[in-house]
Short mmCIF file of C-alpha atoms in Angstrom, two decimals:
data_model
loop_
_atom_site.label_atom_id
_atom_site.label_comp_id
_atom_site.label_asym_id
_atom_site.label_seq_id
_atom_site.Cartn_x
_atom_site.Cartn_y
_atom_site.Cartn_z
CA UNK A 4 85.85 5.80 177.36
CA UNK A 5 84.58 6.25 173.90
CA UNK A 6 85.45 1.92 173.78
CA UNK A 7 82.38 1.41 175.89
CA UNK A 8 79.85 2.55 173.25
CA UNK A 9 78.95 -0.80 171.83
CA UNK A 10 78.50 -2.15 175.33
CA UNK A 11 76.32 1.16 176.16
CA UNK A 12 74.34 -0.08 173.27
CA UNK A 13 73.97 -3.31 173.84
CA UNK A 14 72.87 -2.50 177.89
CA UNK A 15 70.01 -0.42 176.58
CA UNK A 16 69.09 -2.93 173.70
CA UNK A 17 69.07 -6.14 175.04
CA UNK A 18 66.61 -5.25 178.29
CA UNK A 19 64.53 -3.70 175.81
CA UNK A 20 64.44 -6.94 173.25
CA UNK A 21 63.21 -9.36 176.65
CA UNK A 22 60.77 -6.12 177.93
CA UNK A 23 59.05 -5.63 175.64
CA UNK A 24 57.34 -9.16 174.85
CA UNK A 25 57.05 -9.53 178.17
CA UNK A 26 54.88 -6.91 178.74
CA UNK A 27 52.40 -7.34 175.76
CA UNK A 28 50.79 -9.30 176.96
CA UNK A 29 49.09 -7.48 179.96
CA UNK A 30 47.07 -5.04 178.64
CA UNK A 31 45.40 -8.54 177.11
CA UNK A 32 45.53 -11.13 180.21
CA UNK A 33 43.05 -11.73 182.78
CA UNK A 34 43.09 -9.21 185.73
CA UNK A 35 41.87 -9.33 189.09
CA UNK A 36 38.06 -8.77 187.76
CA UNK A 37 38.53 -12.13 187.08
CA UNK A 38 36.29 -14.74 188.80
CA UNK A 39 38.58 -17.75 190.31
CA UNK A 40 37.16 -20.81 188.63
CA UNK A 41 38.11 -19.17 185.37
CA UNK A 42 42.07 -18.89 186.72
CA UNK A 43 41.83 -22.72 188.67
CA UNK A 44 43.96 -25.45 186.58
CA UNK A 45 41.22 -27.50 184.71
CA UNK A 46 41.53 -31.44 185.97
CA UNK A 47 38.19 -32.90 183.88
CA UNK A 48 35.83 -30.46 185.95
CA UNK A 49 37.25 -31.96 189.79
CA UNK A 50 38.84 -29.48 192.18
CA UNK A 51 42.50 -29.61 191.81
CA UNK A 52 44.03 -32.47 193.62
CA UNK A 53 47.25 -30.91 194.31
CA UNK A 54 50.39 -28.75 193.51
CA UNK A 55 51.42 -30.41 190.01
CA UNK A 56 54.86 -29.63 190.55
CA UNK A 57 57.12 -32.79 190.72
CA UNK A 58 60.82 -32.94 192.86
CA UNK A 59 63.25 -30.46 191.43
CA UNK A 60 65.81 -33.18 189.91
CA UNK A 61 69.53 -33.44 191.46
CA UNK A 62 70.76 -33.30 187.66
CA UNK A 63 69.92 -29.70 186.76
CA UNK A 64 71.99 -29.15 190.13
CA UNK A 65 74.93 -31.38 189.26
CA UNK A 66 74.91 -29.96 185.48
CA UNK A 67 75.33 -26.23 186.80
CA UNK A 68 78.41 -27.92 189.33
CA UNK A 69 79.67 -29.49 186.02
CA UNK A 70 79.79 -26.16 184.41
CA UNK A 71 81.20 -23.79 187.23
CA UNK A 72 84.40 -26.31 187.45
CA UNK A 73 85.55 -25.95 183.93
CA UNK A 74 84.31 -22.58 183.34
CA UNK A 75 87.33 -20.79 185.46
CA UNK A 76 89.25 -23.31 183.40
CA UNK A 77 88.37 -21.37 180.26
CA UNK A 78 88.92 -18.37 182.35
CA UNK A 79 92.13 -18.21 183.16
CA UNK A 80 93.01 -19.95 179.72
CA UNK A 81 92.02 -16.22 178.15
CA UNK A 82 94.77 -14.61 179.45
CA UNK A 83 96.84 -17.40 179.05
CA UNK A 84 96.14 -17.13 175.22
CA UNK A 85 96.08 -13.83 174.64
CA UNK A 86 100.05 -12.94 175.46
CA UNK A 87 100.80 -15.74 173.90
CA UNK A 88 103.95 -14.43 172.06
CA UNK A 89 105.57 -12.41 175.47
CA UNK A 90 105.04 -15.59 177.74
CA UNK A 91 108.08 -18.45 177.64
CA UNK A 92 107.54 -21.73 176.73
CA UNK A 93 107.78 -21.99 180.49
CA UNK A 94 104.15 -20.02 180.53
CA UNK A 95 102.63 -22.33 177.80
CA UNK A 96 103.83 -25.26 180.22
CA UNK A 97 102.83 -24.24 183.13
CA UNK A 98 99.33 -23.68 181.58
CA UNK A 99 99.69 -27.30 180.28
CA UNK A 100 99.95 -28.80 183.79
CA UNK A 101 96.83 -26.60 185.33
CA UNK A 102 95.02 -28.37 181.96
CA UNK A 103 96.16 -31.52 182.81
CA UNK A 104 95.11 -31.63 186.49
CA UNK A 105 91.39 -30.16 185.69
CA UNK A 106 91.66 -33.30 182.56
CA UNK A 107 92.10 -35.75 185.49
CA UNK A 108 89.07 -34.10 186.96
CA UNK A 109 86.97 -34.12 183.65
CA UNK A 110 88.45 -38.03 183.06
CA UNK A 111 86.81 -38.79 187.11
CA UNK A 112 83.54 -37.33 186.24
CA UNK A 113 83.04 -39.05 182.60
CA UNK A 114 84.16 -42.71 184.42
CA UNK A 115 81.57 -42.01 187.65
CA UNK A 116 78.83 -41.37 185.01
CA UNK A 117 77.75 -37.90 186.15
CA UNK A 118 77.10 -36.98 182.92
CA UNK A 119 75.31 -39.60 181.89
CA UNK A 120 71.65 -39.39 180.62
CA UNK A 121 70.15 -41.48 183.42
CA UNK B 22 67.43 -0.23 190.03
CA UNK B 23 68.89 -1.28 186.57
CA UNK B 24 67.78 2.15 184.69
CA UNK B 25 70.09 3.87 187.39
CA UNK B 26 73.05 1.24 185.73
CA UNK B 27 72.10 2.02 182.20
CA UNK B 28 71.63 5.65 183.49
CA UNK B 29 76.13 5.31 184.75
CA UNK B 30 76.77 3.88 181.53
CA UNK B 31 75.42 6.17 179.48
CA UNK B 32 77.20 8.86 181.51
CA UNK B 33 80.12 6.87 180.97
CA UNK B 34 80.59 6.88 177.61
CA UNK B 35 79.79 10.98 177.23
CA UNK B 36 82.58 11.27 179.31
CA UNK B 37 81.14 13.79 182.02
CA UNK B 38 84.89 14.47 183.93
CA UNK B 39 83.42 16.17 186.56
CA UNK B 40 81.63 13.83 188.72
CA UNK B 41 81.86 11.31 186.36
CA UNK B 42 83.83 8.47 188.13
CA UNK B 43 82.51 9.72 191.60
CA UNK B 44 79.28 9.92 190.37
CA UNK B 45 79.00 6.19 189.08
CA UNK B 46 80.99 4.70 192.03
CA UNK B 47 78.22 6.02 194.32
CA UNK B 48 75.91 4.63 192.32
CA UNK B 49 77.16 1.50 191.72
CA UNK B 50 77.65 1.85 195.06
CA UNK B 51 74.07 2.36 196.58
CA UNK B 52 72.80 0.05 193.85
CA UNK B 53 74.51 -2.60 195.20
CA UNK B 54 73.94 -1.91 198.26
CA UNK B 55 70.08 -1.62 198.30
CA UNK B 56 70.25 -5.01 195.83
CA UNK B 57 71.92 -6.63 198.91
CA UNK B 58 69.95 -5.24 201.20
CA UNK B 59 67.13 -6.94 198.95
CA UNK B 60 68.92 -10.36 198.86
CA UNK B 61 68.56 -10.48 202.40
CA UNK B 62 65.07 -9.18 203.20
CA UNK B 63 62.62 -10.21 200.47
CA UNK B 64 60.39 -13.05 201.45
CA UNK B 65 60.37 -15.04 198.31
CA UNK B 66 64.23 -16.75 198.29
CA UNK B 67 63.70 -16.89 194.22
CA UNK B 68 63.73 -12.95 194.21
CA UNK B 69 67.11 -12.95 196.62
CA UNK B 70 68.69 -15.13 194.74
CA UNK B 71 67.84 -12.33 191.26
CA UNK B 72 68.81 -9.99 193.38
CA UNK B 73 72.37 -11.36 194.13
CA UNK B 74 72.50 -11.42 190.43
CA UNK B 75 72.24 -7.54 190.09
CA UNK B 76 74.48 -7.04 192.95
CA UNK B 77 77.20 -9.19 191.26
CA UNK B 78 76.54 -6.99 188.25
CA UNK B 79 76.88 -3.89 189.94
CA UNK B 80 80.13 -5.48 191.54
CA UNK B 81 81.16 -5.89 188.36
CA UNK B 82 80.41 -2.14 187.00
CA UNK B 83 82.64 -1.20 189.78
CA UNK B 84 85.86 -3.47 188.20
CA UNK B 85 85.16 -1.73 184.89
CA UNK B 86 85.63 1.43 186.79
CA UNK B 87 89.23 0.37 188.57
CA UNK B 88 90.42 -0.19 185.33
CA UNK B 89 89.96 -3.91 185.46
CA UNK B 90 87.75 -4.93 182.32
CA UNK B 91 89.17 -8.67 182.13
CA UNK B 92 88.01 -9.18 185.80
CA UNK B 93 84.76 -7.46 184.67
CA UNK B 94 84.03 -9.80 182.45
CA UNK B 95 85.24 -12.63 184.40
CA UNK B 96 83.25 -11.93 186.87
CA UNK B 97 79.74 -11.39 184.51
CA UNK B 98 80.94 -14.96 183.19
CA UNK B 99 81.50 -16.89 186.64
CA UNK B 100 79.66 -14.95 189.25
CA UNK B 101 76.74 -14.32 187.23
CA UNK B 102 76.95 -16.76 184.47
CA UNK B 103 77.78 -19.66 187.27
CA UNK B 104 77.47 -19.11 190.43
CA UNK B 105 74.08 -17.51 190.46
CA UNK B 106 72.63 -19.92 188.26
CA UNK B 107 74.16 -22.74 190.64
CA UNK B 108 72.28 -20.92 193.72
CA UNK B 109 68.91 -20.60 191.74
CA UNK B 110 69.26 -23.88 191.39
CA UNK B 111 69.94 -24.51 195.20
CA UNK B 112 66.82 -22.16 196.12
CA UNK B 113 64.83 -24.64 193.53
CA UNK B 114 65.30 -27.32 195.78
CA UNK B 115 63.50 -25.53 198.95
CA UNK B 116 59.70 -26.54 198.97
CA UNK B 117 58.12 -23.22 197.81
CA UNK B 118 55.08 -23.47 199.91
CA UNK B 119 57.10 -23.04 203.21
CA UNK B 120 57.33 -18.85 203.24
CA UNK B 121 57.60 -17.98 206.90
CA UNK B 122 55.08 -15.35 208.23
CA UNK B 123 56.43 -14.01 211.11
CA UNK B 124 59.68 -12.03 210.07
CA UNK B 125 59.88 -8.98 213.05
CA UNK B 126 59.95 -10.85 216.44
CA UNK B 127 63.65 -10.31 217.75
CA UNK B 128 64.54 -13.14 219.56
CA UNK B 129 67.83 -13.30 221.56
CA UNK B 130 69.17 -15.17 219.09
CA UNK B 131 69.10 -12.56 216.88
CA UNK B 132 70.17 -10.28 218.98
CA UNK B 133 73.91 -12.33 219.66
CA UNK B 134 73.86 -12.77 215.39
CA UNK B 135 73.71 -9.47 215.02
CA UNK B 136 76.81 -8.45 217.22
CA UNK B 137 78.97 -11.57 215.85
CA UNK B 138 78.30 -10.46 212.23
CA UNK B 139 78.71 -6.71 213.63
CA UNK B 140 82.32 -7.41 215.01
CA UNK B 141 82.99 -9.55 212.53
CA UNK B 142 82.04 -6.96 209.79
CA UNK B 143 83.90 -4.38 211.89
CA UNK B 144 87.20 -6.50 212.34
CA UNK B 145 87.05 -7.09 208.43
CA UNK B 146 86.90 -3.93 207.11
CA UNK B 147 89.73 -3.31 209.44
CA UNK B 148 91.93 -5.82 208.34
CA UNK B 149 91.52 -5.92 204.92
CA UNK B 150 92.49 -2.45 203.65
CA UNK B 151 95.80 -2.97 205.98
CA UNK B 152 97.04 -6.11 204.42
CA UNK B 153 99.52 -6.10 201.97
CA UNK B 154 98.48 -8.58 199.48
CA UNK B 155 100.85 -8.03 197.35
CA UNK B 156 103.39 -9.72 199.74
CA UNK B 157 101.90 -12.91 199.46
CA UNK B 158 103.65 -13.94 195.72
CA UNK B 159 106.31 -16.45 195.50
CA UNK B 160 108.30 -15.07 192.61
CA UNK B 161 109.70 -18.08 190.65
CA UNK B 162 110.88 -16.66 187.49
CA UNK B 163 111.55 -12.86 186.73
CA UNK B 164 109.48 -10.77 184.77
CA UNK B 165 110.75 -9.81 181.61
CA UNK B 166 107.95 -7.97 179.83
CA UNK B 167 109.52 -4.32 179.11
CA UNK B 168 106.57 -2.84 177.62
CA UNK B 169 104.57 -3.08 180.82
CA UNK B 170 102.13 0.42 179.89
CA UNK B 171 101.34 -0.32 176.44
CA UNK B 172 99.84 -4.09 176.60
CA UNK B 173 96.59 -4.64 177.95
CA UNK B 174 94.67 -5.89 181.15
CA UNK B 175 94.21 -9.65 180.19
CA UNK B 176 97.57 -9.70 178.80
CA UNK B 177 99.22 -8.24 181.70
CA UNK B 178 97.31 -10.76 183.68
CA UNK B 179 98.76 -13.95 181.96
CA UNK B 180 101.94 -12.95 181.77
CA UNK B 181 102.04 -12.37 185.78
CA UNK B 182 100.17 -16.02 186.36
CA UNK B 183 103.02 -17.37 184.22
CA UNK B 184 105.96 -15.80 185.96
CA UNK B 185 104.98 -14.11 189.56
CA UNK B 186 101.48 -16.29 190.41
CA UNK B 187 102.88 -19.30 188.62
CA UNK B 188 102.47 -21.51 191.74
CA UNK B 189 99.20 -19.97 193.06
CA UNK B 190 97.74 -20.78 189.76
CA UNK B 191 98.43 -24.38 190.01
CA UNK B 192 97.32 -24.54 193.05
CA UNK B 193 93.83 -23.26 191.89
CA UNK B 194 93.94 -25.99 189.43
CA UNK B 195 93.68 -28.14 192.30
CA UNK B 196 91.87 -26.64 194.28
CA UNK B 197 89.14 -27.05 191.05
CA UNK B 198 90.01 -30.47 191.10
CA UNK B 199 89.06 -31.07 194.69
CA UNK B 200 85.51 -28.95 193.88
CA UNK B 201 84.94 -31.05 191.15
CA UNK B 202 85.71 -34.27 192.81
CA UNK B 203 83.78 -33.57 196.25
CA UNK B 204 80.38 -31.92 193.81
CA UNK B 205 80.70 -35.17 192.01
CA UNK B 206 81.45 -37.50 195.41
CA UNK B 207 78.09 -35.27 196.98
CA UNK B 208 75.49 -35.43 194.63
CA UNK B 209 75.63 -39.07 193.21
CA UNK B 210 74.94 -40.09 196.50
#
């Protein structure tokens, strides 16, 4: 068990490198004793004409799909690599074909343009 | 809830024997269950969907303690890494301004929801511990590894998708394939 040390580290670390800037800021930020015309968006001294958030795009979405296909790809190409020497030739094959099928994928998304910038 | 996880792992690595693997299955165990409990019942869908994240986590505590630390990680990479980014992304697309009010009138609709997901809850954890899954393999080529103790998880693993799982793993290359072709065929639309 001793193996997990440097992950035992690294759990206690890491929360602690994001926690802490986030919460310096409060003892300095505007509480509720606030009045609300300080907290309103400013829009040249008019009320606010609206929420100023714009439609969520369908590219973020289709980015994240782009990156869950190939990313049990690399998956299961870890313990592909990894026994390298025990597996036959037959293995690395194998592993070729499951590349190869995922390619035609990869080859179907670059010629429909969904990774294109616009 | 996450001080409890850095709370196992700590216990983890001093190697407590006693209740140590009992201790951090339960838990892992309640963690994940109030975290589910809190996917389902907070109002604001952004905090259920950070909540699935911690349960997927906590999922994934319980690999590392079965002994499986390459589907540990796999799952941190795809369930968390992936799949919970894709459904933040999904819960992005909801119109935020929409939060229902009224959450604790029981309709009858509820009522029938609650006994399908009930029996169906019932009949699953029925089934599933009964099932042998191991039965399912089509062996195609025979496993020559001697050494089977002394190499480790992920190697174990690809030398079994190479020789037992050989055809189940090409079918999940096309079963990516599909995915990727249908995502694609969906949102260019």
């Amino acid at each position: 068990m001793s193996e997990f040390a440097p992950t035992c580290i690294y759990l206690v670390i890491s929360p602690l490198v994001t926690l802490i800037p986030h919460s310096v800021p409060f003892p300095f930020a505007s509480n509720s004793l606030t009045y609300p015309e300080k907290l309103s968006s400013y829009e040249c001294g008019f009320d606010p004409f609206g929420d100023a958030r714009r439609r969520f795009d369908i590219r973020f979405y289709l980015v994240s799909i782009l990156f869950i296909i190939p990313d049990p790809e690399v998956t299961f190409s870890f313990p592909w690599a990894v026994p390298l020497n025990k597996i036959d030739p037959f293995g690395s094959w194998s592993t070729m074909a499951f590349l190869l099928i995922l390619t035609i994928g990869s080859l179907y998304e670059w010629k429909r343009g969904a990774s294109d910038r616009e | 809830m996450q001080d409890f996880d850095l709370f196992i792992s700590y216990f983890i690595y001093n190697g407590f024997t006693w209740t140590n693997t009992r201790f951090s299955f339960s838990l892992s165990g309640i963690g994940s269950y109030i975290r589910g409990l809190g996917v389902v019942l907070l109002a604001n869908p952004i905090y259920s969907a950070f909540s699935l994240g911690l349960v997927f986590v906590c999922i994934s505590l319980f690999y590392i303690l079965s002994n499986s630390h390459f589907v540990a990680a796999a799952q941190l990479l795809i369930y968390v890494g992936a799949i919970n980014v894709l459904i933040i992304f999904a819960v992005m697309f909801i119109n935020g301004s929409e939060y229902s009010k009224d959450f604790h009138l029981w309709t009858v609709g509820d009522g029938v929801t609650s006994v399908v997901c009930t029996s169906l809850f019932v009949s699953l954890i029925t089934t599933i511990p009964d099932t042998s899954w191991y039965g399912i393999i089509w062996t195609t080529k025979a496993n020559q590894i001697i050494e089977q103790d002394l190499i480790s998880n992920s190697q174990q693993i690809g030398i079994h998708l190479s020789t037992d799982f050989f055809i189940p793993f090409e079918f999940i290359s096309i079963i990516l394939l599909v995915a990727l072709i249908g995502a694609i065929a969906v949102a260019r639309q």
